[in-house]
């Protein structure tokens, strides 16, 4: 080709191979633009999540996408839990049964029957998706095989009904909270109870004598608990307005039948702990019910 003609633009590369430095005015303009973008981001932050796909069909009516029927009519359902795989889910209710469902069928595919009391309070899946754990008013927790529908472990040793159950992330231990605020821990391999997690309670003062007054039974129920993702920490919360963290490894190796001292205790002012959730980053979230200190408003003992 022939020699190039004309003059080179100011942004062309020089003979030394380096681009010319921007002028002071251009640098000031770029800094002002970046500062303006930062200020607008602070006032109106972008809340979009990267990688999230938009909904293919917006549901604005609030109507149910599916209705699953199978429990006895006019009986409440107390607990529902999805399997880790997402295709199956289980329910437990006041017809003395737990039932296994699939998302694409409106009727149950398994019925877990064996509890001797009508009320089955809680249900949860095993991490391997092959078993379901239930706890009921008959003072037992039961592990069921979802393939056969049979009970493969009977976990007992509770003085009262079991209000809530869970399984640790490794699938080795099961826990159940009874109605008196004690958490029982079982080894699923043997079905034997390993220990109890129970904080010593102060003595209950006697109610004043009167013709119509009756002594109230003060019960500090455990409404929620959660395992950390690594399975070494176990958090509990309930009526006593405290979140307690227990060491699972210490509890399973302690020879004493009752572990009464948690690793940490976080007290709230006047909030009953109703639910606990661990995040994948080991952050513990709690939600509760605030009990007013105003005279005449219902208190925990009421």
PDB file of N, CA and C in Angstrom, residues 35-98:
ATOM      1  N   UNK A  35     -18.543  10.859  40.645  1.00  0.00           N
ATOM      2  CA  UNK A  35     -19.136  11.316  41.901  1.00  0.00           C
ATOM      3  C   UNK A  35     -20.648  11.432  41.783  1.00  0.00           C
ATOM      4  N   UNK A  36     -21.130  11.900  40.644  1.00  0.00           N
ATOM      5  CA  UNK A  36     -22.570  12.010  40.422  1.00  0.00           C
ATOM      6  C   UNK A  36     -23.232  10.641  40.403  1.00  0.00           C
ATOM      7  N   UNK A  37     -22.588   9.654  39.748  1.00  0.00           N
ATOM      8  CA  UNK A  37     -23.139   8.295  39.714  1.00  0.00           C
ATOM      9  C   UNK A  37     -23.181   7.675  41.108  1.00  0.00           C
ATOM     10  N   UNK A  38     -22.143   7.917  41.917  1.00  0.00           N
ATOM     11  CA  UNK A  38     -22.099   7.383  43.275  1.00  0.00           C
ATOM     12  C   UNK A  38     -23.191   7.998  44.141  1.00  0.00           C
ATOM     13  N   UNK A  39     -23.429   9.296  43.983  1.00  0.00           N
ATOM     14  CA  UNK A  39     -24.460   9.964  44.774  1.00  0.00           C
ATOM     15  C   UNK A  39     -25.845   9.462  44.382  1.00  0.00           C
ATOM     16  N   UNK A  40     -26.100   9.250  43.066  1.00  0.00           N
ATOM     17  CA  UNK A  40     -27.412   8.713  42.669  1.00  0.00           C
ATOM     18  C   UNK A  40     -27.600   7.280  43.134  1.00  0.00           C
ATOM     19  N   UNK A  41     -26.514   6.503  43.200  1.00  0.00           N
ATOM     20  CA  UNK A  41     -26.613   5.118  43.681  1.00  0.00           C
ATOM     21  C   UNK A  41     -26.943   5.078  45.170  1.00  0.00           C
ATOM     22  N   UNK A  42     -26.449   6.074  45.909  1.00  0.00           N
ATOM     23  CA  UNK A  42     -26.773   6.117  47.335  1.00  0.00           C
ATOM     24  C   UNK A  42     -28.237   6.486  47.559  1.00  0.00           C
ATOM     25  N   UNK A  43     -28.735   7.427  46.762  1.00  0.00           N
ATOM     26  CA  UNK A  43     -30.121   7.865  46.940  1.00  0.00           C
ATOM     27  C   UNK A  43     -31.105   6.817  46.422  1.00  0.00           C
ATOM     28  N   UNK A  44     -30.810   6.226  45.263  1.00  0.00           N
ATOM     29  CA  UNK A  44     -31.687   5.216  44.677  1.00  0.00           C
ATOM     30  C   UNK A  44     -30.853   3.983  44.319  1.00  0.00           C
ATOM     31  N   UNK A  45     -30.590   3.129  45.330  1.00  0.00           N
ATOM     32  CA  UNK A  45     -29.746   1.954  45.062  1.00  0.00           C
ATOM     33  C   UNK A  45     -30.441   0.963  44.136  1.00  0.00           C
ATOM     34  N   UNK A  46     -29.653   0.270  43.367  1.00  0.00           N
ATOM     35  CA  UNK A  46     -30.167  -0.752  42.461  1.00  0.00           C
ATOM     36  C   UNK A  46     -30.367  -2.040  43.256  1.00  0.00           C
ATOM     37  N   UNK A  47     -31.625  -2.464  43.433  1.00  0.00           N
ATOM     38  CA  UNK A  47     -31.945  -3.629  44.246  1.00  0.00           C
ATOM     39  C   UNK A  47     -32.113  -4.901  43.422  1.00  0.00           C
ATOM     40  N   UNK A  48     -31.781  -4.854  42.154  1.00  0.00           N
ATOM     41  CA  UNK A  48     -31.931  -6.045  41.329  1.00  0.00           C
ATOM     42  C   UNK A  48     -30.864  -7.074  41.700  1.00  0.00           C
ATOM     43  N   UNK A  49     -31.247  -8.359  41.651  1.00  0.00           N
ATOM     44  CA  UNK A  49     -30.328  -9.451  41.974  1.00  0.00           C
ATOM     45  C   UNK A  49     -29.757  -9.998  40.677  1.00  0.00           C
ATOM     46  N   UNK A  50     -28.430 -10.040  40.523  1.00  0.00           N
ATOM     47  CA  UNK A  50     -27.849 -10.544  39.275  1.00  0.00           C
ATOM     48  C   UNK A  50     -28.223 -12.003  39.046  1.00  0.00           C
ATOM     49  N   UNK A  51     -28.586 -12.337  37.830  1.00  0.00           N
ATOM     50  CA  UNK A  51     -28.881 -13.714  37.470  1.00  0.00           C
ATOM     51  C   UNK A  51     -30.308 -14.159  37.713  1.00  0.00           C
ATOM     52  N   UNK A  52     -31.138 -13.334  38.335  1.00  0.00           N
ATOM     53  CA  UNK A  52     -32.519 -13.720  38.606  1.00  0.00           C
ATOM     54  C   UNK A  52     -33.347 -13.554  37.336  1.00  0.00           C
ATOM     55  N   UNK A  53     -34.071 -14.609  36.986  1.00  0.00           N
ATOM     56  CA  UNK A  53     -34.902 -14.546  35.795  1.00  0.00           C
ATOM     57  C   UNK A  53     -36.258 -13.939  36.142  1.00  0.00           C
ATOM     58  N   UNK A  54     -36.810 -13.156  35.251  1.00  0.00           N
ATOM     59  CA  UNK A  54     -38.142 -12.587  35.528  1.00  0.00           C
ATOM     60  C   UNK A  54     -39.206 -13.667  35.521  1.00  0.00           C
ATOM     61  N   UNK A  55     -40.277 -13.423  36.260  1.00  0.00           N
ATOM     62  CA  UNK A  55     -41.386 -14.362  36.305  1.00  0.00           C
ATOM     63  C   UNK A  55     -42.020 -14.481  34.922  1.00  0.00           C
ATOM     64  N   UNK A  56     -42.223 -15.746  34.513  1.00  0.00           N
ATOM     65  CA  UNK A  56     -42.840 -15.954  33.209  1.00  0.00           C
ATOM     66  C   UNK A  56     -44.310 -15.576  33.214  1.00  0.00           C
ATOM     67  N   UNK A  57     -44.935 -15.687  34.402  1.00  0.00           N
ATOM     68  CA  UNK A  57     -46.355 -15.351  34.492  1.00  0.00           C
ATOM     69  C   UNK A  57     -46.601 -14.665  35.825  1.00  0.00           C
ATOM     70  N   UNK A  58     -46.974 -13.413  35.820  1.00  0.00           N
ATOM     71  CA  UNK A  58     -47.217 -12.728  37.091  1.00  0.00           C
ATOM     72  C   UNK A  58     -48.526 -13.192  37.722  1.00  0.00           C
ATOM     73  N   UNK A  59     -48.451 -13.528  39.042  1.00  0.00           N
ATOM     74  CA  UNK A  59     -49.635 -13.949  39.778  1.00  0.00           C
ATOM     75  C   UNK A  59     -50.073 -12.789  40.664  1.00  0.00           C
ATOM     76  N   UNK A  60     -51.086 -12.098  40.214  1.00  0.00           N
ATOM     77  CA  UNK A  60     -51.553 -10.922  40.941  1.00  0.00           C
ATOM     78  C   UNK A  60     -52.895 -11.138  41.614  1.00  0.00           C
ATOM     79  N   UNK A  61     -53.563 -12.278  41.347  1.00  0.00           N
ATOM     80  CA  UNK A  61     -54.891 -12.489  41.899  1.00  0.00           C
ATOM     81  C   UNK A  61     -54.844 -13.014  43.323  1.00  0.00           C
ATOM     82  N   UNK A  62     -53.743 -13.634  43.741  1.00  0.00           N
ATOM     83  CA  UNK A  62     -53.659 -14.224  45.073  1.00  0.00           C
ATOM     84  C   UNK A  62     -54.333 -15.572  45.181  1.00  0.00           C
ATOM     85  N   UNK A  63     -54.775 -16.147  44.071  1.00  0.00           N
ATOM     86  CA  UNK A  63     -55.443 -17.439  44.086  1.00  0.00           C
ATOM     87  C   UNK A  63     -54.420 -18.558  44.292  1.00  0.00           C
ATOM     88  N   UNK A  64     -54.858 -19.673  44.891  1.00  0.00           N
ATOM     89  CA  UNK A  64     -53.986 -20.825  45.124  1.00  0.00           C
ATOM     90  C   UNK A  64     -53.629 -21.478  43.793  1.00  0.00           C
ATOM     91  N   UNK A  65     -52.363 -21.827  43.634  1.00  0.00           N
ATOM     92  CA  UNK A  65     -51.924 -22.501  42.415  1.00  0.00           C
ATOM     93  C   UNK A  65     -52.339 -23.964  42.419  1.00  0.00           C
ATOM     94  N   UNK A  66     -52.421 -24.571  43.610  1.00  0.00           N
ATOM     95  CA  UNK A  66     -52.833 -25.969  43.728  1.00  0.00           C
ATOM     96  C   UNK A  66     -53.404 -26.183  45.121  1.00  0.00           C
ATOM     97  N   UNK A  67     -54.327 -27.114  45.245  1.00  0.00           N
ATOM     98  CA  UNK A  67     -54.933 -27.486  46.522  1.00  0.00           C
ATOM     99  C   UNK A  67     -54.769 -28.991  46.696  1.00  0.00           C
ATOM    100  N   UNK A  68     -54.206 -29.385  47.828  1.00  0.00           N
ATOM    101  CA  UNK A  68     -53.959 -30.789  48.113  1.00  0.00           C
ATOM    102  C   UNK A  68     -54.870 -31.224  49.255  1.00  0.00           C
ATOM    103  N   UNK A  69     -55.668 -32.248  48.998  1.00  0.00           N
ATOM    104  CA  UNK A  69     -56.608 -32.746  49.996  1.00  0.00           C
ATOM    105  C   UNK A  69     -56.334 -34.220  50.267  1.00  0.00           C
ATOM    106  N   UNK A  70     -56.418 -34.598  51.544  1.00  0.00           N
ATOM    107  CA  UNK A  70     -56.185 -35.994  51.894  1.00  0.00           C
ATOM    108  C   UNK A  70     -56.331 -36.251  53.382  1.00  0.00           C
ATOM    109  N   UNK A  71     -56.059 -35.226  54.223  1.00  0.00           N
ATOM    110  CA  UNK A  71     -56.278 -35.378  55.658  1.00  0.00           C
ATOM    111  C   UNK A  71     -57.776 -35.422  55.948  1.00  0.00           C
ATOM    112  N   UNK A  72     -58.098 -35.943  57.119  1.00  0.00           N
ATOM    113  CA  UNK A  72     -59.505 -36.023  57.492  1.00  0.00           C
ATOM    114  C   UNK A  72     -60.136 -34.631  57.468  1.00  0.00           C
ATOM    115  N   UNK A  73     -61.387 -34.539  56.994  1.00  0.00           N
ATOM    116  CA  UNK A  73     -62.047 -33.222  56.952  1.00  0.00           C
ATOM    117  C   UNK A  73     -62.193 -32.618  58.342  1.00  0.00           C
ATOM    118  N   UNK A  74     -62.144 -31.300  58.391  1.00  0.00           N
ATOM    119  CA  UNK A  74     -62.337 -30.530  59.628  1.00  0.00           C
ATOM    120  C   UNK A  74     -61.260 -30.796  60.677  1.00  0.00           C
ATOM    121  N   UNK A  75     -60.092 -31.264  60.254  1.00  0.00           N
ATOM    122  CA  UNK A  75     -58.966 -31.433  61.179  1.00  0.00           C
ATOM    123  C   UNK A  75     -57.843 -30.505  60.739  1.00  0.00           C
ATOM    124  N   UNK A  76     -57.233 -29.789  61.669  1.00  0.00           N
ATOM    125  CA  UNK A  76     -56.161 -28.853  61.281  1.00  0.00           C
ATOM    126  C   UNK A  76     -54.887 -29.576  60.896  1.00  0.00           C
ATOM    127  N   UNK A  77     -54.107 -28.929  60.039  1.00  0.00           N
ATOM    128  CA  UNK A  77     -52.772 -29.397  59.663  1.00  0.00           C
ATOM    129  C   UNK A  77     -51.770 -28.510  60.375  1.00  0.00           C
ATOM    130  N   UNK A  78     -50.919 -29.103  61.191  1.00  0.00           N
ATOM    131  CA  UNK A  78     -50.029 -28.331  62.065  1.00  0.00           C
ATOM    132  C   UNK A  78     -48.661 -28.069  61.455  1.00  0.00           C
ATOM    133  N   UNK A  79     -48.228 -28.884  60.543  1.00  0.00           N
ATOM    134  CA  UNK A  79     -46.852 -28.728  60.055  1.00  0.00           C
ATOM    135  C   UNK A  79     -46.759 -29.221  58.614  1.00  0.00           C
ATOM    136  N   UNK A  80     -45.947 -28.523  57.823  1.00  0.00           N
ATOM    137  CA  UNK A  80     -45.668 -28.897  56.434  1.00  0.00           C
ATOM    138  C   UNK A  80     -44.183 -28.692  56.194  1.00  0.00           C
ATOM    139  N   UNK A  81     -43.556 -29.613  55.464  1.00  0.00           N
ATOM    140  CA  UNK A  81     -42.119 -29.503  55.192  1.00  0.00           C
ATOM    141  C   UNK A  81     -41.825 -30.043  53.806  1.00  0.00           C
ATOM    142  N   UNK A  82     -40.998 -29.315  53.064  1.00  0.00           N
ATOM    143  CA  UNK A  82     -40.548 -29.754  51.748  1.00  0.00           C
ATOM    144  C   UNK A  82     -39.289 -30.611  51.900  1.00  0.00           C
ATOM    145  N   UNK A  83     -39.156 -31.591  51.012  1.00  0.00           N
ATOM    146  CA  UNK A  83     -37.932 -32.378  50.951  1.00  0.00           C
ATOM    147  C   UNK A  83     -36.812 -31.533  50.360  1.00  0.00           C
ATOM    148  N   UNK A  84     -35.552 -31.815  50.713  1.00  0.00           N
ATOM    149  CA  UNK A  84     -34.448 -31.045  50.127  1.00  0.00           C
ATOM    150  C   UNK A  84     -34.406 -31.097  48.601  1.00  0.00           C
ATOM    151  N   UNK A  85     -34.911 -32.193  48.009  1.00  0.00           N
ATOM    152  CA  UNK A  85     -34.921 -32.277  46.549  1.00  0.00           C
ATOM    153  C   UNK A  85     -36.000 -31.406  45.933  1.00  0.00           C
ATOM    154  N   UNK A  86     -37.051 -31.051  46.703  1.00  0.00           N
ATOM    155  CA  UNK A  86     -38.070 -30.135  46.234  1.00  0.00           C
ATOM    156  C   UNK A  86     -39.284 -30.771  45.608  1.00  0.00           C
ATOM    157  N   UNK A  87     -39.242 -32.054  45.245  1.00  0.00           N
ATOM    158  CA  UNK A  87     -40.383 -32.674  44.567  1.00  0.00           C
ATOM    159  C   UNK A  87     -41.421 -33.184  45.564  1.00  0.00           C
ATOM    160  N   UNK A  88     -40.974 -33.672  46.704  1.00  0.00           N
ATOM    161  CA  UNK A  88     -41.871 -34.199  47.719  1.00  0.00           C
ATOM    162  C   UNK A  88     -42.068 -33.178  48.841  1.00  0.00           C
ATOM    163  N   UNK A  89     -43.206 -33.263  49.498  1.00  0.00           N
ATOM    164  CA  UNK A  89     -43.411 -32.540  50.742  1.00  0.00           C
ATOM    165  C   UNK A  89     -44.315 -33.372  51.636  1.00  0.00           C
ATOM    166  N   UNK A  90     -44.233 -33.118  52.933  1.00  0.00           N
ATOM    167  CA  UNK A  90     -44.970 -33.895  53.923  1.00  0.00           C
ATOM    168  C   UNK A  90     -45.791 -32.964  54.793  1.00  0.00           C
ATOM    169  N   UNK A  91     -46.873 -33.492  55.342  1.00  0.00           N
ATOM    170  CA  UNK A  91     -47.750 -32.725  56.216  1.00  0.00           C
ATOM    171  C   UNK A  91     -48.122 -33.587  57.412  1.00  0.00           C
ATOM    172  N   UNK A  92     -48.407 -32.912  58.529  1.00  0.00           N
ATOM    173  CA  UNK A  92     -48.821 -33.591  59.755  1.00  0.00           C
ATOM    174  C   UNK A  92     -49.997 -32.846  60.343  1.00  0.00           C
ATOM    175  N   UNK A  93     -50.987 -33.581  60.836  1.00  0.00           N
ATOM    176  CA  UNK A  93     -52.190 -32.937  61.327  1.00  0.00           C
ATOM    177  C   UNK A  93     -52.809 -33.639  62.505  1.00  0.00           C
ATOM    178  N   UNK A  94     -54.056 -33.273  62.769  1.00  0.00           N
ATOM    179  CA  UNK A  94     -54.770 -33.781  63.936  1.00  0.00           C
ATOM    180  C   UNK A  94     -55.602 -35.013  63.631  1.00  0.00           C
ATOM    181  N   UNK A  95     -55.256 -35.771  62.596  1.00  0.00           N
ATOM    182  CA  UNK A  95     -55.915 -37.045  62.329  1.00  0.00           C
ATOM    183  C   UNK A  95     -54.985 -38.222  62.632  1.00  0.00           C
ATOM    184  N   UNK A  96     -53.969 -37.964  63.478  1.00  0.00           N
ATOM    185  CA  UNK A  96     -53.010 -38.993  63.926  1.00  0.00           C
ATOM    186  C   UNK A  96     -52.134 -39.513  62.796  1.00  0.00           C
ATOM    187  N   UNK A  97     -52.023 -38.780  61.694  1.00  0.00           N
ATOM    188  CA  UNK A  97     -51.209 -39.240  60.583  1.00  0.00           C
ATOM    189  C   UNK A  97     -50.323 -38.120  60.066  1.00  0.00           C
ATOM    190  N   UNK A  98     -49.293 -38.539  59.355  1.00  0.00           N
ATOM    191  CA  UNK A  98     -48.515 -37.657  58.488  1.00  0.00           C
ATOM    192  C   UNK A  98     -48.647 -38.208  57.081  1.00  0.00           C
TER     193      UNK A  98
END
